[in-house]
Short mmCIF file of C-alpha atoms in Angstrom, two decimals:
data_model
loop_
_atom_site.label_atom_id
_atom_site.label_comp_id
_atom_site.label_asym_id
_atom_site.label_seq_id
_atom_site.Cartn_x
_atom_site.Cartn_y
_atom_site.Cartn_z
CA MET A 13 86.32 13.20 -24.62
CA ALA A 14 88.56 14.40 -21.46
CA ARG A 15 86.83 17.01 -19.62
CA ASP A 16 89.65 19.14 -19.91
CA ASP A 17 89.51 19.23 -23.57
CA TYR A 18 87.69 22.38 -24.35
CA VAL A 19 87.58 25.41 -26.47
CA LEU A 20 85.93 28.50 -27.08
CA GLU A 21 83.02 28.00 -29.85
CA ALA A 22 83.69 31.57 -31.04
CA LEU A 23 87.46 31.07 -31.48
CA ILE A 24 87.09 28.03 -34.20
CA LYS A 25 84.22 30.25 -35.96
CA ALA A 26 87.02 32.83 -36.41
CA LEU A 27 89.40 30.34 -37.64
CA GLN A 28 86.63 28.92 -39.96
CA ARG A 29 85.73 32.85 -41.45
CA LYS A 30 89.27 33.92 -41.73
CA VAL A 31 91.63 31.09 -42.75
CA SER A 32 90.72 29.36 -46.01
CA GLY A 33 89.85 25.66 -46.00
CA PHE A 34 89.76 25.68 -42.02
CA LYS A 35 86.39 24.92 -42.60
CA LYS A 36 86.61 21.78 -44.56
CA GLU A 37 88.82 20.03 -42.37
CA PRO A 38 87.10 17.73 -40.06
CA GLN A 39 85.85 18.84 -36.75
CA GLU A 40 88.13 17.31 -34.36
CA ILE A 41 91.11 18.71 -36.24
CA GLN A 42 89.49 22.21 -36.06
CA HIS A 43 89.29 21.75 -32.55
CA HIS A 44 92.67 20.32 -31.89
CA LEU A 45 94.15 23.27 -34.10
CA ALA A 46 91.97 26.19 -32.04
CA ASN A 47 93.21 24.54 -28.98
CA LEU A 48 96.88 24.85 -29.91
CA ILE A 49 96.49 28.46 -31.09
CA TRP A 50 94.88 29.20 -27.92
CA ASP A 51 97.72 27.96 -25.95
CA SER A 52 100.44 29.35 -27.70
CA ASN A 53 101.57 31.82 -25.29
CA LEU A 54 101.30 29.38 -22.28
CA LYS A 55 104.04 29.48 -19.79
CA ARG A 56 104.16 25.80 -19.79
CA ARG A 57 104.61 25.38 -23.49
CA ARG A 58 107.76 28.27 -24.17
CA HIS A 59 110.62 26.30 -25.71
CA LYS A 60 113.94 26.04 -23.50
CA VAL A 61 115.76 26.45 -26.53
CA TYR A 62 114.22 28.35 -29.37
CA ASP A 63 113.27 32.04 -28.11
CA GLY A 64 109.40 32.87 -28.93
CA TYR A 65 108.89 29.12 -29.74
CA MET A 66 106.21 26.84 -28.19
CA ALA A 67 107.31 22.99 -27.33
CA ILE A 68 104.85 20.39 -28.78
CA SER A 69 105.38 17.09 -28.01
CA PHE A 70 105.57 14.23 -30.85
CA GLN A 71 103.27 12.15 -28.62
CA GLU A 72 100.88 14.99 -28.29
CA LEU A 73 100.66 15.59 -31.83
CA TYR A 74 100.58 11.88 -32.85
CA SER A 75 97.57 11.59 -30.34
CA LYS A 76 95.86 14.47 -31.97
CA PHE A 77 96.66 14.45 -35.77
CA GLY A 78 98.48 11.07 -36.24
CA ARG A 79 101.97 10.12 -37.22
CA THR A 80 102.26 12.94 -40.19
CA GLY A 81 98.98 14.64 -40.08
CA PHE A 82 99.73 17.71 -38.07
CA LYS A 83 102.69 18.73 -40.79
CA GLU A 84 100.30 17.80 -43.61
CA VAL A 85 97.27 20.30 -42.04
CA ASN A 86 99.86 22.86 -41.33
CA GLU A 87 101.26 22.85 -44.88
CA ARG A 88 97.25 23.30 -46.19
CA LEU A 89 96.62 26.31 -43.77
CA GLY A 90 99.60 27.96 -42.45
CA LEU A 91 99.20 28.60 -38.98
CA PHE A 92 102.60 27.55 -37.50
CA GLU A 93 106.11 28.32 -38.25
CA VAL A 94 108.02 25.10 -37.44
CA VAL A 95 111.80 24.93 -36.42
CA GLU A 96 112.79 21.60 -37.62
CA GLN A 97 115.90 20.87 -35.64
CA TRP A 98 115.00 18.23 -32.75
CA SER A 99 117.28 15.86 -30.59
CA LYS A 100 116.16 13.04 -28.61
CA LYS A 101 119.80 12.67 -26.74
CA GLU A 102 119.34 16.48 -25.61
CA LYS A 103 115.73 16.38 -25.30
CA ARG A 104 114.82 19.08 -27.67
CA THR A 105 111.39 19.08 -29.22
CA LYS A 106 110.74 21.28 -32.97
CA GLY A 107 109.94 24.67 -32.10
CA TYR A 108 106.07 25.82 -33.34
CA LYS A 109 105.16 29.47 -33.43
CA LEU A 110 102.12 31.37 -34.24
CA THR A 111 102.49 32.62 -38.15
CA GLY A 112 101.59 36.47 -38.64
CA LYS A 113 98.29 35.55 -39.69
CA ALA A 114 97.43 33.00 -37.01
CA GLN A 115 98.59 35.68 -34.37
CA THR A 116 96.64 38.33 -36.27
CA ILE A 117 93.56 36.31 -36.29
CA LYS A 118 94.26 35.27 -32.34
CA SER A 119 94.84 39.13 -31.36
CA GLN A 120 91.46 40.30 -33.18
CA PHE A 121 89.58 37.52 -31.54
CA LEU A 122 90.90 39.04 -28.23
CA ASN A 123 90.49 42.23 -28.49
CA ALA A 124 86.87 42.08 -29.96
CA ASN A 125 83.97 43.33 -27.74
CA ILE A 126 82.10 40.55 -26.04
CA ARG A 127 78.41 40.78 -26.92
CA ARG A 128 77.32 37.42 -25.10
CA LEU A 129 78.28 34.23 -23.12
CA ASP A 130 79.81 32.00 -25.27
CA ASP A 131 79.94 27.86 -25.48
CA LEU A 132 82.95 26.14 -24.82
CA VAL A 133 82.98 22.98 -26.95
CA GLY A 134 84.88 19.51 -27.05
CA SER A 135 86.64 17.86 -29.77
CA ASN A 136 82.91 16.49 -30.41
CA GLY A 137 81.36 19.84 -31.04
CA VAL A 138 79.27 19.22 -28.09
CA PRO A 139 79.21 22.18 -25.60
CA LEU A 140 80.31 21.40 -22.18
CA ASN A 141 77.27 22.43 -19.66
CA THR A 142 78.67 22.35 -16.62
CA PRO A 143 82.64 22.64 -15.18
CA PRO A 144 84.63 19.80 -15.04
CA LYS A 145 85.64 18.45 -11.39
CA ALA A 146 88.36 20.90 -9.89
CA VAL A 147 91.08 17.96 -9.99
CA ALA A 148 91.58 15.74 -13.31
CA SER A 149 90.99 12.12 -12.28
CA LYS A 150 94.34 11.10 -13.72
CA ASP A 151 97.48 12.59 -12.53
CA MET A 152 100.14 13.61 -15.50
CA ASP A 153 101.29 10.03 -15.93
CA GLY A 154 97.95 8.80 -16.47
CA ILE A 155 97.50 7.22 -12.96
CA THR A 156 94.33 7.52 -10.97
CA ALA A 157 94.91 10.61 -8.79
CA SER A 158 93.38 9.12 -5.64
CA LYS A 159 95.13 11.45 -2.63
CA TRP A 160 92.73 14.73 -4.04
CA LYS A 161 89.64 12.43 -4.81
CA HIS A 162 87.41 13.15 -1.76
CA ILE A 163 87.91 17.08 -1.41
CA LYS A 164 85.26 18.80 -3.07
CA PHE A 165 86.18 22.48 -3.74
CA ARG A 166 85.09 24.94 -6.40
CA SER A 167 86.53 24.53 -10.21
CA SER A 168 85.48 27.88 -11.19
CA ILE A 169 86.75 31.44 -9.69
CA LYS A 170 85.10 34.42 -9.43
CA VAL A 171 87.38 37.45 -11.07
CA ASP A 172 87.03 40.87 -11.26
CA GLU A 173 86.48 41.84 -14.66
CA GLU A 174 86.59 45.70 -14.21
CA ALA A 175 89.59 45.57 -12.65
CA LEU A 176 91.17 43.47 -15.67
CA ILE A 177 89.83 45.47 -18.18
CA ARG A 178 91.44 48.51 -16.15
CA LEU A 179 94.78 47.27 -16.07
CA ARG A 180 94.43 46.42 -19.86
CA LYS A 181 93.78 50.16 -20.46
CA HIS A 182 96.71 50.92 -18.32
CA LEU A 183 99.16 48.56 -20.15
CA ARG A 184 97.97 49.49 -23.31
CA ALA A 185 99.02 53.20 -22.44
CA VAL A 186 102.35 52.21 -21.50
CA LYS A 187 102.97 50.46 -24.67
CA ARG A 188 102.15 53.19 -26.70
CA ASP A 189 104.65 55.12 -24.75
CA MET A 190 107.01 52.32 -25.58
CA VAL A 191 106.58 52.30 -28.88
CA ALA A 192 107.10 56.01 -29.15
CA GLY A 193 110.07 55.79 -26.71
CA HIS A 194 108.73 58.24 -24.38
CA TRP A 195 108.36 55.57 -21.70
CA ALA A 196 110.60 55.32 -18.54
CA GLY A 197 109.14 52.73 -16.64
CA ASP A 198 106.29 53.30 -13.47
CA LEU A 199 105.90 51.91 -10.11
CA PHE A 200 104.40 48.69 -11.47
CA PHE A 201 106.08 48.01 -14.52
CA LYS A 202 109.65 49.93 -14.11
CA GLU A 203 111.67 46.87 -15.18
CA GLU A 204 109.66 45.34 -18.00
CA THR A 205 109.83 44.94 -21.70
CA GLN A 206 107.79 45.58 -24.22
CA GLY A 207 107.34 41.64 -24.73
CA HIS A 208 106.35 40.98 -21.21
CA VAL A 209 103.53 43.81 -21.58
CA ASP A 210 102.41 42.11 -24.67
CA TYR A 211 102.08 38.74 -22.89
CA CYS A 212 100.27 40.72 -20.02
CA LEU A 213 97.86 41.71 -22.27
CA GLU A 214 97.25 38.69 -24.52
CA VAL A 215 96.87 36.94 -20.89
CA ILE A 216 94.52 39.16 -19.43
CA SER A 217 92.35 39.36 -22.66
CA GLN A 218 92.08 35.25 -22.56
CA VAL A 219 90.91 35.63 -18.57
CA VAL A 220 88.52 38.38 -19.58
CA LYS A 221 86.87 35.82 -22.59
CA MET A 222 87.16 32.90 -20.32
CA ALA A 223 85.13 34.89 -17.79
CA ASN A 224 82.14 35.28 -20.24
CA THR A 225 81.20 31.45 -21.13
CA LYS A 226 78.10 29.67 -20.61
CA THR A 227 79.71 26.86 -18.90
CA ALA A 228 81.53 28.44 -15.68
CA GLY A 229 78.75 31.55 -15.88
CA LYS A 230 79.22 35.31 -16.32
CA GLY A 231 82.48 36.52 -14.29
CA TYR A 232 83.88 32.75 -13.37
CA VAL A 233 87.07 31.38 -14.86
CA ILE A 234 87.30 27.62 -14.67
CA HIS A 235 90.26 26.19 -13.07
CA ARG A 236 91.20 22.31 -13.44
CA TYR A 237 94.06 20.80 -11.96
CA VAL A 238 96.13 17.68 -12.60
CA GLU A 239 98.25 16.06 -9.99
CA SER A 240 102.30 16.04 -10.88
CA LYS A 241 104.43 13.07 -10.16
CA ALA A 242 105.25 14.26 -6.79
CA GLY A 243 101.68 15.18 -5.59
CA ARG A 244 101.62 19.01 -6.06
CA LEU A 245 98.21 20.31 -8.21
CA TYR A 246 99.13 22.18 -11.41
CA ALA A 247 96.69 24.38 -13.21
CA LYS A 248 95.98 23.81 -17.00
CA LYS A 249 94.92 26.07 -20.14
CA ILE A 250 94.68 29.84 -18.96
CA ASN A 251 94.91 29.92 -15.32
CA LEU A 252 95.50 32.72 -12.70
CA GLN A 253 98.01 30.13 -10.84
CA THR A 254 100.98 31.18 -13.42
CA THR A 255 99.77 34.82 -14.39
CA PRO A 256 101.81 37.66 -14.04
CA THR A 257 101.39 39.15 -10.38
CA ALA A 258 100.05 42.28 -12.04
CA VAL A 259 97.07 39.96 -13.68
CA LYS A 260 96.74 37.96 -11.05
CA GLN A 261 96.16 40.94 -8.37
CA ALA A 262 93.65 42.59 -10.78
CA ALA A 263 91.37 39.37 -11.23
CA LEU A 264 91.55 38.45 -7.65
CA HIS A 265 91.30 42.04 -6.13
CA GLY A 266 89.38 42.06 -2.81
CA LEU A 267 90.13 38.31 -1.96
CA TRP A 268 92.77 36.94 0.57
CA GLU A 269 96.08 35.16 -0.29
CA TYR A 270 98.04 33.28 2.31
CA ASP A 271 101.43 31.70 1.79
CA PHE A 272 103.24 29.15 3.64
CA GLU A 273 106.00 31.44 4.95
CA ASN A 274 109.61 30.17 3.50
CA CYS A 275 108.06 27.03 2.61
CA HIS A 276 110.83 24.55 1.09
CA TYR A 277 113.37 26.09 3.19
CA ALA A 278 111.24 25.38 6.67
CA ILE A 279 110.36 22.16 5.34
CA PHE A 280 114.06 21.16 4.16
CA GLN A 281 115.21 22.67 8.07
CA GLN A 282 112.71 20.30 9.81
CA LEU A 283 113.60 17.43 7.75
CA ALA A 284 117.27 17.90 8.45
CA ALA A 285 116.85 18.39 12.16
CA GLN A 286 114.69 15.03 12.20
CA ALA A 287 117.82 13.45 10.23
CA GLY A 288 119.87 14.79 13.12
CA MET A 289 121.71 17.73 11.62
CA GLY A 290 121.35 21.38 12.57
CA CYS A 291 121.18 24.29 9.69
CA PRO A 292 122.80 27.50 11.46
CA ASN A 293 122.91 29.41 7.95
CA ILE A 294 119.25 28.14 6.84
CA GLU A 295 118.07 29.26 10.28
CA GLU A 296 119.38 33.03 9.79
CA TYR A 297 117.81 32.93 6.45
CA LEU A 298 114.51 31.70 8.31
CA ALA A 299 114.70 34.50 10.61
CA ARG A 300 115.66 37.44 8.45
CA LYS A 301 114.42 36.31 4.80
CA LYS A 302 113.93 39.45 3.56
CA GLU A 303 117.31 41.09 4.96
CA VAL A 304 119.45 38.19 3.96
CA ARG A 305 117.93 38.73 0.26
CA GLU A 306 118.55 42.32 0.08
CA GLN A 307 121.97 42.15 1.28
CA ILE A 308 122.91 39.29 -1.64
CA ALA A 309 121.44 41.30 -3.68
CA ARG A 310 123.30 44.53 -2.98
CA GLU A 311 126.51 42.97 -2.34
CA VAL A 312 126.51 41.02 -5.54
CA GLN A 313 124.75 43.51 -7.30
CA ILE A 314 122.02 41.86 -8.64
CA THR A 315 118.05 42.35 -8.26
CA GLU A 316 116.35 41.03 -5.43
CA LYS A 317 114.31 39.13 -7.55
CA GLU A 318 117.54 37.49 -9.28
CA ALA A 319 118.51 36.69 -5.46
CA LYS A 320 114.98 35.03 -4.80
CA PHE A 321 115.66 32.84 -7.75
CA ALA A 322 118.93 32.01 -7.09
CA LEU A 323 118.13 30.70 -3.35
CA ILE A 324 115.23 28.67 -4.93
CA ALA A 325 116.96 27.28 -7.62
CA ILE A 326 119.53 25.91 -5.15
CA MET A 327 117.13 24.11 -3.08
CA TYR A 328 116.32 22.53 -5.82
CA GLY A 329 119.68 21.38 -6.85
CA ALA A 330 121.11 24.03 -9.17
CA ARG A 331 124.91 23.76 -8.59
CA ALA A 332 127.87 26.22 -8.35
CA SER A 333 127.94 26.12 -12.34
CA HIS A 334 129.55 28.63 -14.70
CA ARG A 335 127.85 27.32 -17.38
CA LYS A 336 125.83 29.89 -19.54
CA THR A 337 123.07 27.56 -20.15
CA ASP A 338 122.67 26.23 -16.92
CA ALA A 339 119.95 27.74 -13.94
CA ILE A 340 121.97 30.51 -12.14
CA PRO A 341 124.35 31.74 -14.95
CA GLU A 342 121.60 31.93 -17.74
CA ALA A 343 119.31 34.24 -14.59
CA ILE A 344 122.27 36.64 -13.88
CA GLY A 345 125.00 36.29 -16.20
CA ASP A 346 128.72 36.44 -15.17
CA ARG A 347 127.51 37.64 -11.76
CA ALA A 348 127.01 34.28 -10.97
CA LYS A 349 130.73 33.85 -10.01
CA VAL A 350 130.75 36.51 -7.18
CA LEU A 351 126.95 34.71 -6.08
CA TYR A 352 128.80 31.67 -5.48
CA THR A 353 131.42 32.88 -3.23
CA HIS A 354 129.30 35.38 -1.10
CA PRO A 355 129.50 34.01 2.64
CA LEU A 356 125.57 33.92 3.10
CA PHE A 357 125.03 32.27 -0.24
CA ALA A 358 128.15 29.74 -0.11
CA GLY A 359 127.02 28.69 3.57
CA LEU A 360 123.52 28.02 2.27
CA MET A 361 124.41 25.61 -0.54
CA LYS A 362 127.00 24.09 1.51
CA GLU A 363 123.99 22.98 3.96
CA ILE A 364 121.75 21.93 1.59
CA LYS A 365 124.34 19.67 -0.32
CA ALA A 366 124.96 18.05 3.17
CA GLY A 367 121.19 18.04 4.24
CA ARG A 368 120.12 16.48 1.27
CA LYS A 369 122.29 13.61 1.98
CA GLU A 370 121.07 13.24 5.59
CA ILE A 371 117.33 13.45 4.68
CA ILE A 372 117.50 11.25 1.97
CA LYS A 373 119.57 8.49 4.03
CA ASN A 374 116.98 8.85 6.84
CA TRP A 375 113.90 8.83 4.57
CA PRO A 376 111.16 6.60 6.19
CA ASN A 377 109.27 5.55 3.84
CA THR A 378 111.68 3.60 1.91
CA GLY A 379 111.08 0.72 -0.25
CA ARG A 380 113.70 -1.73 -1.96
CA THR A 381 114.17 0.94 -5.29
CA THR A 382 112.05 3.90 -4.29
CA TYR A 383 111.44 6.46 -1.86
CA MET A 384 107.94 7.41 -1.08
CA ASN A 385 106.67 11.24 -0.27
CA ALA A 386 103.53 12.26 1.93
CA MET A 387 101.59 12.36 -0.69
CA GLY A 388 102.12 8.50 -1.70
CA LYS A 389 104.25 9.05 -4.59
CA ARG A 390 107.15 7.18 -5.59
CA ILE A 391 110.60 8.08 -7.22
CA GLY A 392 113.33 5.74 -8.03
CA LYS A 393 116.63 5.62 -5.59
CA LYS A 394 118.54 5.69 -8.97
CA GLU A 395 117.32 9.43 -9.52
CA LYS A 396 119.50 12.08 -8.85
CA ALA A 397 119.49 13.27 -5.00
CA GLU A 398 118.49 16.72 -6.00
CA GLU A 399 115.40 15.32 -7.80
CA ILE A 400 114.62 12.98 -4.91
CA LEU A 401 114.94 15.77 -2.72
CA ALA A 402 112.58 17.90 -4.65
CA HIS A 403 110.15 14.79 -4.80
CA LEU A 404 109.99 14.45 -1.18
CA ILE A 405 109.59 18.37 -0.53
CA GLN A 406 107.05 19.01 -3.06
CA GLY A 407 105.21 15.91 -1.33
CA GLU A 408 105.18 17.84 1.80
CA GLU A 409 104.32 20.91 0.57
CA ALA A 410 101.34 19.36 -1.12
CA ARG A 411 100.08 17.55 2.09
CA MET A 412 100.04 21.01 3.65
CA LEU A 413 97.79 22.38 1.21
CA HIS A 414 95.84 19.12 1.16
CA ILE A 415 95.17 19.87 5.07
CA ALA A 416 94.00 23.66 4.51
CA LEU A 417 91.63 22.59 1.67
CA ASP A 418 90.05 19.61 4.08
CA LEU A 419 89.61 22.48 6.78
CA TYR A 420 88.58 25.21 4.15
CA PRO A 421 86.92 23.67 0.82
CA GLU A 422 84.28 26.09 0.58
CA GLN A 423 86.38 29.62 0.78
CA ILE A 424 89.93 28.27 -0.94
CA GLN A 425 89.34 29.75 -4.52
CA LEU A 426 92.74 29.39 -6.26
CA LEU A 427 95.35 26.87 -5.25
CA GLN A 428 98.83 27.42 -5.68
CA HIS A 429 102.08 25.31 -4.49
CA ASP A 430 103.10 27.09 -1.64
CA GLY A 431 99.86 28.84 -0.91
CA PHE A 432 96.01 29.94 -2.04
CA ALA A 433 93.74 32.75 -2.33
CA THR A 434 90.39 32.28 -0.48
CA SER A 435 86.68 34.03 -1.14
CA GLU A 436 87.43 35.75 2.50
CA ARG A 437 89.30 36.06 5.80
CA ILE A 438 90.38 32.65 7.18
CA ASP A 439 91.92 31.35 10.69
CA ARG A 440 95.28 30.89 9.57
CA ARG A 441 96.70 29.60 13.27
CA LYS A 442 93.52 26.79 12.55
CA ILE A 443 95.61 25.72 9.85
CA SER A 444 98.83 25.93 11.44
CA ASN A 445 97.84 23.84 14.30
CA GLU A 446 96.39 21.19 12.17
CA ILE A 447 99.51 20.95 10.18
CA LYS A 448 101.63 20.58 13.23
CA GLU A 449 99.11 17.92 14.58
CA GLN A 450 99.40 15.77 11.22
CA THR A 451 102.83 16.55 10.53
CA GLY A 452 104.77 17.41 13.39
CA PHE A 453 106.08 20.74 11.15
CA ASP A 454 105.69 24.18 12.43
CA MET A 455 104.43 26.37 9.64
CA ALA A 456 103.20 29.81 9.81
CA LEU A 457 101.38 31.30 7.13
CA SER A 458 101.31 34.88 5.66
CA GLU A 459 98.21 36.87 5.10
CA GLU A 460 97.43 39.68 2.81
CA GLN A 461 93.92 41.06 1.06
CA ILE A 462 94.86 41.01 -2.72
CA HIS A 463 94.97 44.80 -4.35
CA LEU A 464 95.38 45.76 -7.51
CA SER A 465 97.11 49.49 -6.75
CA GLU A 466 94.79 52.20 -6.04
CA GLN A 467 97.06 54.20 -8.59
CA LEU A 468 95.52 52.05 -11.33
CA ILE A 469 91.90 51.70 -9.69
CA PHE A 470 91.37 55.34 -9.70
CA SER A 471 93.58 56.04 -12.90
CA LYS A 472 91.47 57.73 -15.80
CA VAL A 473 93.29 55.70 -18.64
#
């Protein structure tokens, strides 16, 4: 059994009670179905084409259920609605969504009062007695993840259950007002939809459930990471790396958060300088990031959040496309046409395109057919230049996180791609100095104590 292949035993029992025929299925099949139901709202599973559906690869279904096993068991139990249209050419999988019956069972389970700590069980039905190691032994491609092997840090995070429950009460009140047509936004969820509120509510309840297991202990949530093709660490299952900001603030209330400032642009600018290219537009952006975002947002008539998305997107290869399905037009619609002609944005795009070419051309760790990034991860020379650059930048980003973990393995609780959360305040200058010593990069860290808003802390909802 894989150490990250676990599910709450109480969820399996709920399905046994409420789904006719579920208990008759083999134990391993029950386990896999419960896992899919539990993971159905994960961001990483969201289907790129069919809104409201999840994507499950054929390979995953085959490995867990056999060639036609999932279809057969789903016909018997009626747990998933399936969109059968798929395309190998377009890399589009079938779409899967919980039926009304399955979603009701999941919601009832999540909203039920917690009376005792629950077991996490594997596909063999055996309880998981201790949390698995923080980093999986194999990366996303099934190759041994050697770069993170020697680092030892906690695989379970202490969360603030009381703050999470208070936020859940607040969101339930928000939802009631939305349904009644009386809600006009508040300070924290001003622009959100009912769908987003429903998503936050489900995630909060899942985190609270996972904070009540015998495996991790009362108040602790297991976090298991897997290494990506570029060396980044991605948290699996329900986790605080990918939850909405308000949920993370509640769960980690009182902890300290550190972020590498302007991470991707700072790395790019310094890599370009090493290749002999100056980037005045990027330097201006790095010097006054917030002002530049606000100016672009104001003059293009988009939100600052949308401006931030577009600025990150062009660093990862988004082009000045007008197709509605491409990244920037999909995010901001027709305003993309105005954005592409904005002097600041256009200047950044021009420098990124030119700098990408120079960085790749001058990359030192180059083989006959591949480039190797700072985490020892290779990418083929025939891949798109945008993908090669992303691979190289993410490798540098992961190396900086690795350095921070080497210095503060006990204090660092949650890993994020360009930062981390700690149990206590640490010396960020020490990390910056060590990064400079090992990599040559000047990299500053921002520091902020994580707080759930006082309005929610002291509210009576």
